[in-house]
Amino acid sequence: MIRTYSQAAVEEFAEQCYVPVINGLTDMYHPCQVMADLFTVIEHKQDYRNLKYCWIGDGNNMANSWINAAAIFGFELRVATPAGYEPNAEVIARAEKAGAKLLLTNDPKQAAAGADVLNTDVWASMGQEAEQKEREKAFAGFQLNRELVELSNPGSIVLHCLPAHRGDEVTDGVADHPRSRIFDEAENRMHVQKAIMATLMGNR
Ligand code: NVA
């Protein structure tokens, strides 16, 4: 398992390896987190496939992996980012070619309206700390707050991969909302990562 910045480094390592290599996080993708998130959805909403998902904020590694998940599982995903912070263009193009139901917008309300799962992440990911101030300006208006939760479907749930910057991308009111599942989600990281390893080791 490699947790690093460069996706190319992980791919090169995997090419040279005789055993499976798990992407523990790169600048480009964070698949293990999305698997834990989907498991959390299954726990709380039973069927994860026929739901509407929204992503509010940065078009980062998490957003890219959610787009991959939308292409694989066929659920509807709306992604609202500020202009200039969209997810990776190649990831979007590949997902759309595979028939993914994607809505890409700069309007968080459009993404949240009627959503069953609301999801966000920090505005500055690991390695982008120097951009924090500039990003706070660009992402103003892309905070997951009560107004957006109220636009979502009754029974919707809120996810965040943590750690959160409360008051930036998510308010206290939403992180601690009765519909928030962020701590179940954090717990599920452990269980789902064990499942990934067990599966890759042939379920021994
Ligand atoms: N986008 C975040 C995810 C952290 C779990 C980062 O890469 O820092």
PDB file of C-alpha atoms and ligand atoms in Angstrom:
ATOM      1  CA  MET A   1       0.000   0.000   0.000  1.00  0.00           C
ATOM      2  CA  ILE A   2       1.400   3.366  -0.975  1.00  0.00           C
ATOM      3  CA  ARG A   3       0.093   6.706   0.265  1.00  0.00           C
ATOM      4  CA  THR A   4       1.905   9.442  -1.576  1.00  0.00           C
ATOM      5  CA  TYR A   5       1.482  12.378  -3.959  1.00  0.00           C
ATOM      6  CA  SER A   6       2.372  11.086  -7.402  1.00  0.00           C
ATOM      7  CA  GLN A   7      -0.125   8.781  -9.127  1.00  0.00           C
ATOM      8  CA  ALA A   8       2.549   7.979 -11.734  1.00  0.00           C
ATOM      9  CA  ALA A   9       4.848   6.678  -8.986  1.00  0.00           C
ATOM     10  CA  VAL A  10       2.158   4.282  -7.731  1.00  0.00           C
ATOM     11  CA  GLU A  11       1.428   3.055 -11.255  1.00  0.00           C
ATOM     12  CA  GLU A  12       5.121   2.532 -11.969  1.00  0.00           C
ATOM     13  CA  PHE A  13       5.529   0.636  -8.710  1.00  0.00           C
ATOM     14  CA  ALA A  14       2.504  -1.548  -9.526  1.00  0.00           C
ATOM     15  CA  GLU A  15       3.910  -2.333 -12.982  1.00  0.00           C
ATOM     16  CA  GLN A  16       7.117  -3.630 -11.416  1.00  0.00           C
ATOM     17  CA  CYS A  17       5.395  -5.597  -8.662  1.00  0.00           C
ATOM     18  CA  TYR A  18       4.337  -9.242  -8.539  1.00  0.00           C
ATOM     19  CA  VAL A  19       1.730  -8.537  -5.848  1.00  0.00           C
ATOM     20  CA  PRO A  20      -1.256  -6.151  -5.853  1.00  0.00           C
ATOM     21  CA  VAL A  21      -0.423  -2.544  -4.938  1.00  0.00           C
ATOM     22  CA  ILE A  22      -3.081  -0.567  -3.073  1.00  0.00           C
ATOM     23  CA  ASN A  23      -3.426   3.157  -3.719  1.00  0.00           C
ATOM     24  CA  GLY A  24      -3.661   4.555  -0.175  1.00  0.00           C
ATOM     25  CA  LEU A  25      -4.037   8.104  -1.571  1.00  0.00           C
ATOM     26  CA  THR A  26      -2.409  10.128  -4.322  1.00  0.00           C
ATOM     27  CA  ASP A  27      -2.939  13.653  -5.632  1.00  0.00           C
ATOM     28  CA  MET A  28      -5.141  12.094  -8.277  1.00  0.00           C
ATOM     29  CA  TYR A  29      -7.207   9.410  -6.513  1.00  0.00           C
ATOM     30  CA  HIS A  30      -8.364   8.180  -3.126  1.00  0.00           C
ATOM     31  CA  PRO A  31     -10.187   4.931  -3.930  1.00  0.00           C
ATOM     32  CA  CYS A  32      -9.947   3.277  -0.492  1.00  0.00           C
ATOM     33  CA  GLN A  33     -11.761   6.226   1.090  1.00  0.00           C
ATOM     34  CA  VAL A  34     -14.549   6.061  -1.501  1.00  0.00           C
ATOM     35  CA  MET A  35     -14.978   2.344  -0.793  1.00  0.00           C
ATOM     36  CA  ALA A  36     -15.375   3.119   2.930  1.00  0.00           C
ATOM     37  CA  ASP A  37     -17.820   5.895   2.027  1.00  0.00           C
ATOM     38  CA  LEU A  38     -19.921   3.559  -0.104  1.00  0.00           C
ATOM     39  CA  PHE A  39     -19.959   0.986   2.679  1.00  0.00           C
ATOM     40  CA  THR A  40     -21.263   3.740   4.994  1.00  0.00           C
ATOM     41  CA  VAL A  41     -23.995   4.483   2.462  1.00  0.00           C
ATOM     42  CA  ILE A  42     -24.941   0.795   2.369  1.00  0.00           C
ATOM     43  CA  GLU A  43     -25.160   0.746   6.189  1.00  0.00           C
ATOM     44  CA  HIS A  44     -27.519   3.718   6.270  1.00  0.00           C
ATOM     45  CA  LYS A  45     -29.381   3.644   2.964  1.00  0.00           C
ATOM     46  CA  GLN A  46     -29.280  -0.091   2.088  1.00  0.00           C
ATOM     47  CA  ASP A  47     -29.049   0.142  -1.700  1.00  0.00           C
ATOM     48  CA  TYR A  48     -26.217   2.454  -2.745  1.00  0.00           C
ATOM     49  CA  ARG A  49     -26.873   2.204  -6.474  1.00  0.00           C
ATOM     50  CA  ASN A  50     -30.168   4.007  -6.993  1.00  0.00           C
ATOM     51  CA  LEU A  51     -29.224   7.151  -5.109  1.00  0.00           C
ATOM     52  CA  LYS A  52     -28.208  10.683  -6.086  1.00  0.00           C
ATOM     53  CA  TYR A  53     -24.815  11.762  -4.817  1.00  0.00           C
ATOM     54  CA  CYS A  54     -23.395  15.242  -4.665  1.00  0.00           C
ATOM     55  CA  TRP A  55     -19.890  16.511  -4.172  1.00  0.00           C
ATOM     56  CA  ILE A  56     -19.453  20.106  -3.021  1.00  0.00           C
ATOM     57  CA  GLY A  57     -16.071  21.867  -3.093  1.00  0.00           C
ATOM     58  CA  ASP A  58     -12.716  20.919  -4.531  1.00  0.00           C
ATOM     59  CA  GLY A  59     -12.390  18.767  -7.645  1.00  0.00           C
ATOM     60  CA  ASN A  60      -9.616  16.855  -5.897  1.00  0.00           C
ATOM     61  CA  ASN A  61      -8.489  13.242  -5.483  1.00  0.00           C
ATOM     62  CA  MET A  62     -11.740  12.375  -3.680  1.00  0.00           C
ATOM     63  CA  ALA A  63     -13.873  13.951  -6.392  1.00  0.00           C
ATOM     64  CA  ASN A  64     -11.927  12.068  -9.092  1.00  0.00           C
ATOM     65  CA  SER A  65     -12.446   8.761  -7.295  1.00  0.00           C
ATOM     66  CA  TRP A  66     -16.152   9.502  -6.829  1.00  0.00           C
ATOM     67  CA  ILE A  67     -16.401  10.086 -10.567  1.00  0.00           C
ATOM     68  CA  ASN A  68     -14.749   6.702 -11.158  1.00  0.00           C
ATOM     69  CA  ALA A  69     -17.247   5.146  -8.740  1.00  0.00           C
ATOM     70  CA  ALA A  70     -20.151   6.766 -10.600  1.00  0.00           C
ATOM     71  CA  ALA A  71     -18.881   5.206 -13.830  1.00  0.00           C
ATOM     72  CA  ILE A  72     -18.450   1.769 -12.238  1.00  0.00           C
ATOM     73  CA  PHE A  73     -21.696   1.618 -10.244  1.00  0.00           C
ATOM     74  CA  GLY A  74     -23.997   3.729 -12.403  1.00  0.00           C
ATOM     75  CA  PHE A  75     -25.334   6.113  -9.767  1.00  0.00           C
ATOM     76  CA  GLU A  76     -26.009   9.782 -10.442  1.00  0.00           C
ATOM     77  CA  LEU A  77     -23.282  12.162  -9.263  1.00  0.00           C
ATOM     78  CA  ARG A  78     -23.446  15.946  -9.213  1.00  0.00           C
ATOM     79  CA  VAL A  79     -20.162  17.770  -8.664  1.00  0.00           C
ATOM     80  CA  ALA A  80     -20.158  21.477  -7.739  1.00  0.00           C
ATOM     81  CA  THR A  81     -16.780  23.208  -7.756  1.00  0.00           C
ATOM     82  CA  PRO A  82     -15.629  26.787  -8.273  1.00  0.00           C
ATOM     83  CA  ALA A  83     -14.452  27.550 -11.818  1.00  0.00           C
ATOM     84  CA  GLY A  84     -10.826  26.511 -12.131  1.00  0.00           C
ATOM     85  CA  TYR A  85     -11.101  23.783  -9.473  1.00  0.00           C
ATOM     86  CA  GLU A  86     -12.933  21.161 -11.524  1.00  0.00           C
ATOM     87  CA  PRO A  87     -12.031  17.464 -11.280  1.00  0.00           C
ATOM     88  CA  ASN A  88      -9.442  16.020 -13.664  1.00  0.00           C
ATOM     89  CA  ALA A  89     -10.592  16.420 -17.286  1.00  0.00           C
ATOM     90  CA  GLU A  90      -9.357  12.970 -18.375  1.00  0.00           C
ATOM     91  CA  VAL A  91     -11.158  11.297 -15.474  1.00  0.00           C
ATOM     92  CA  ILE A  92     -14.378  13.096 -16.458  1.00  0.00           C
ATOM     93  CA  ALA A  93     -13.999  12.214 -20.147  1.00  0.00           C
ATOM     94  CA  ARG A  94     -13.342   8.535 -19.404  1.00  0.00           C
ATOM     95  CA  ALA A  95     -16.309   8.342 -17.010  1.00  0.00           C
ATOM     96  CA  GLU A  96     -18.631  10.042 -19.497  1.00  0.00           C
ATOM     97  CA  LYS A  97     -17.499   7.664 -22.230  1.00  0.00           C
ATOM     98  CA  ALA A  98     -18.356   4.776 -19.883  1.00  0.00           C
ATOM     99  CA  GLY A  99     -21.873   6.211 -19.496  1.00  0.00           C
ATOM    100  CA  ALA A 100     -21.519   7.843 -16.065  1.00  0.00           C
ATOM    101  CA  LYS A 101     -24.452  10.047 -15.049  1.00  0.00           C
ATOM    102  CA  LEU A 102     -22.473  13.171 -14.162  1.00  0.00           C
ATOM    103  CA  LEU A 103     -23.566  16.753 -13.652  1.00  0.00           C
ATOM    104  CA  LEU A 104     -20.674  19.212 -13.392  1.00  0.00           C
ATOM    105  CA  THR A 105     -21.676  22.632 -12.160  1.00  0.00           C
ATOM    106  CA  ASN A 106     -20.432  25.756 -10.410  1.00  0.00           C
ATOM    107  CA  ASP A 107     -23.704  25.963  -8.454  1.00  0.00           C
ATOM    108  CA  PRO A 108     -23.701  24.080  -5.114  1.00  0.00           C
ATOM    109  CA  LYS A 109     -27.488  24.427  -4.801  1.00  0.00           C
ATOM    110  CA  GLN A 110     -28.036  22.693  -8.124  1.00  0.00           C
ATOM    111  CA  ALA A 111     -25.830  19.825  -6.943  1.00  0.00           C
ATOM    112  CA  ALA A 112     -27.471  19.501  -3.518  1.00  0.00           C
ATOM    113  CA  ALA A 113     -31.108  19.756  -4.629  1.00  0.00           C
ATOM    114  CA  GLY A 114     -32.717  16.337  -4.263  1.00  0.00           C
ATOM    115  CA  ALA A 115     -29.450  14.596  -3.336  1.00  0.00           C
ATOM    116  CA  ASP A 116     -29.433  11.521  -1.077  1.00  0.00           C
ATOM    117  CA  VAL A 117     -25.771  11.742  -0.141  1.00  0.00           C
ATOM    118  CA  LEU A 118     -23.955  15.048   0.420  1.00  0.00           C
ATOM    119  CA  ASN A 119     -20.176  14.915   0.460  1.00  0.00           C
ATOM    120  CA  THR A 120     -17.330  17.387   0.782  1.00  0.00           C
ATOM    121  CA  ASP A 121     -13.633  17.606   1.642  1.00  0.00           C
ATOM    122  CA  VAL A 122     -11.055  20.191   2.692  1.00  0.00           C
ATOM    123  CA  TRP A 123     -10.420  23.090   0.341  1.00  0.00           C
ATOM    124  CA  ALA A 124      -6.639  22.586   0.457  1.00  0.00           C
ATOM    125  CA  SER A 125      -5.498  18.968   0.359  1.00  0.00           C
ATOM    126  CA  MET A 126      -2.206  17.608   1.631  1.00  0.00           C
ATOM    127  CA  GLY A 127       0.614  19.341  -0.225  1.00  0.00           C
ATOM    128  CA  GLN A 128      -1.553  22.394  -0.999  1.00  0.00           C
ATOM    129  CA  GLU A 129      -1.243  24.029   2.431  1.00  0.00           C
ATOM    130  CA  ALA A 130       0.503  27.105   0.959  1.00  0.00           C
ATOM    131  CA  GLU A 131      -2.634  27.767  -1.154  1.00  0.00           C
ATOM    132  CA  GLN A 132      -4.952  27.802   1.876  1.00  0.00           C
ATOM    133  CA  LYS A 133      -5.657  31.564   1.892  1.00  0.00           C
ATOM    134  CA  GLU A 134      -6.164  31.835  -1.866  1.00  0.00           C
ATOM    135  CA  ARG A 135      -8.428  28.768  -1.783  1.00  0.00           C
ATOM    136  CA  GLU A 136     -10.538  30.147   1.067  1.00  0.00           C
ATOM    137  CA  LYS A 137     -11.447  33.044  -1.253  1.00  0.00           C
ATOM    138  CA  ALA A 138     -12.126  30.826  -4.265  1.00  0.00           C
ATOM    139  CA  PHE A 139     -14.288  28.390  -2.264  1.00  0.00           C
ATOM    140  CA  ALA A 140     -16.423  30.914  -0.404  1.00  0.00           C
ATOM    141  CA  GLY A 141     -19.980  29.863  -1.307  1.00  0.00           C
ATOM    142  CA  PHE A 142     -18.963  26.191  -1.518  1.00  0.00           C
ATOM    143  CA  GLN A 143     -19.489  25.418   2.147  1.00  0.00           C
ATOM    144  CA  LEU A 144     -21.658  22.433   3.037  1.00  0.00           C
ATOM    145  CA  ASN A 145     -24.111  24.178   5.361  1.00  0.00           C
ATOM    146  CA  ARG A 146     -27.681  23.736   6.608  1.00  0.00           C
ATOM    147  CA  GLU A 147     -29.110  25.566   3.607  1.00  0.00           C
ATOM    148  CA  LEU A 148     -27.677  22.917   1.274  1.00  0.00           C
ATOM    149  CA  VAL A 149     -28.736  20.049   3.552  1.00  0.00           C
ATOM    150  CA  GLU A 150     -32.281  21.446   3.528  1.00  0.00           C
ATOM    151  CA  LEU A 151     -32.302  21.338  -0.284  1.00  0.00           C
ATOM    152  CA  SER A 152     -31.385  17.654  -0.264  1.00  0.00           C
ATOM    153  CA  ASN A 153     -33.803  14.736   0.005  1.00  0.00           C
ATOM    154  CA  PRO A 154     -35.449  13.921   3.341  1.00  0.00           C
ATOM    155  CA  GLY A 155     -33.345  11.123   4.794  1.00  0.00           C
ATOM    156  CA  SER A 156     -30.168  12.294   3.048  1.00  0.00           C
ATOM    157  CA  ILE A 157     -26.863  11.658   4.775  1.00  0.00           C
ATOM    158  CA  VAL A 158     -23.705  13.770   5.041  1.00  0.00           C
ATOM    159  CA  LEU A 159     -20.189  12.420   4.502  1.00  0.00           C
ATOM    160  CA  HIS A 160     -16.721  13.936   4.917  1.00  0.00           C
ATOM    161  CA  CYS A 161     -13.494  11.946   4.689  1.00  0.00           C
ATOM    162  CA  LEU A 162     -11.930  13.908   7.571  1.00  0.00           C
ATOM    163  CA  PRO A 163     -10.058  15.666   8.968  1.00  0.00           C
ATOM    164  CA  ALA A 164     -12.480  18.570   8.469  1.00  0.00           C
ATOM    165  CA  HIS A 165     -11.834  22.287   8.649  1.00  0.00           C
ATOM    166  CA  ARG A 166     -15.046  23.178  10.453  1.00  0.00           C
ATOM    167  CA  GLY A 167     -16.227  26.629   9.458  1.00  0.00           C
ATOM    168  CA  ASP A 168     -14.570  26.291   6.009  1.00  0.00           C
ATOM    169  CA  GLU A 169     -15.930  23.484   3.837  1.00  0.00           C
ATOM    170  CA  VAL A 170     -18.418  22.262   6.458  1.00  0.00           C
ATOM    171  CA  THR A 171     -20.234  24.019   9.284  1.00  0.00           C
ATOM    172  CA  ASP A 172     -20.401  22.649  12.832  1.00  0.00           C
ATOM    173  CA  GLY A 173     -24.179  22.452  12.347  1.00  0.00           C
ATOM    174  CA  VAL A 174     -23.766  20.029   9.456  1.00  0.00           C
ATOM    175  CA  ALA A 175     -20.804  18.022  10.811  1.00  0.00           C
ATOM    176  CA  ASP A 176     -22.850  17.409  13.978  1.00  0.00           C
ATOM    177  CA  HIS A 177     -26.234  17.218  12.215  1.00  0.00           C
ATOM    178  CA  PRO A 178     -28.425  14.184  12.980  1.00  0.00           C
ATOM    179  CA  ARG A 179     -27.953  13.209   9.332  1.00  0.00           C
ATOM    180  CA  SER A 180     -24.159  13.395   9.534  1.00  0.00           C
ATOM    181  CA  ARG A 181     -22.467   9.993   9.207  1.00  0.00           C
ATOM    182  CA  ILE A 182     -18.893  11.276   9.274  1.00  0.00           C
ATOM    183  CA  PHE A 183     -17.776   9.297  12.326  1.00  0.00           C
ATOM    184  CA  ASP A 184     -19.316   6.033  11.092  1.00  0.00           C
ATOM    185  CA  GLU A 185     -17.486   6.761   7.862  1.00  0.00           C
ATOM    186  CA  ALA A 186     -14.186   7.202   9.726  1.00  0.00           C
ATOM    187  CA  GLU A 187     -14.702   3.927  11.597  1.00  0.00           C
ATOM    188  CA  ASN A 188     -15.524   2.163   8.354  1.00  0.00           C
ATOM    189  CA  ARG A 189     -12.140   3.090   6.919  1.00  0.00           C
ATOM    190  CA  MET A 190     -10.620   0.426   9.157  1.00  0.00           C
ATOM    191  CA  HIS A 191     -13.152  -2.310   8.363  1.00  0.00           C
ATOM    192  CA  VAL A 192     -13.170  -1.669   4.634  1.00  0.00           C
ATOM    193  CA  GLN A 193      -9.374  -1.501   4.384  1.00  0.00           C
ATOM    194  CA  LYS A 194      -9.236  -4.915   6.079  1.00  0.00           C
ATOM    195  CA  ALA A 195     -11.715  -6.188   3.485  1.00  0.00           C
ATOM    196  CA  ILE A 196      -9.596  -4.795   0.633  1.00  0.00           C
ATOM    197  CA  MET A 197      -6.498  -6.544   1.979  1.00  0.00           C
ATOM    198  CA  ALA A 198      -8.352  -9.813   2.619  1.00  0.00           C
ATOM    199  CA  THR A 199      -9.769  -9.745  -0.912  1.00  0.00           C
ATOM    200  CA  LEU A 200      -6.400  -9.019  -2.512  1.00  0.00           C
ATOM    201  CA  MET A 201      -4.802 -11.808  -0.478  1.00  0.00           C
ATOM    202  CA  GLY A 202      -7.310 -14.250  -1.919  1.00  0.00           C
ATOM    203  CA  ASN A 203      -9.647 -14.117   1.074  1.00  0.00           C
ATOM    204  CA  ARG A 204      -7.251 -16.279   3.096  1.00  0.00           C
TER     205      ARG A 204
HETATM  206  N1  NVA B   1      -8.314  15.455  -0.292  1.00  0.00           N
HETATM  207  C1  NVA B   1      -7.715  15.108   0.985  1.00  0.00           C
HETATM  208  C2  NVA B   1      -8.189  13.773   1.440  1.00  0.00           C
HETATM  209  C3  NVA B   1      -7.718  13.432   2.813  1.00  0.00           C
HETATM  210  C4  NVA B   1      -8.282  12.127   3.354  1.00  0.00           C
HETATM  211  C5  NVA B   1      -6.203  15.156   0.840  1.00  0.00           C
HETATM  212  O1  NVA B   1      -5.679  14.620  -0.145  1.00  0.00           O
HETATM  213  O2  NVA B   1      -5.552  15.725   1.700  1.00  0.00           O
END
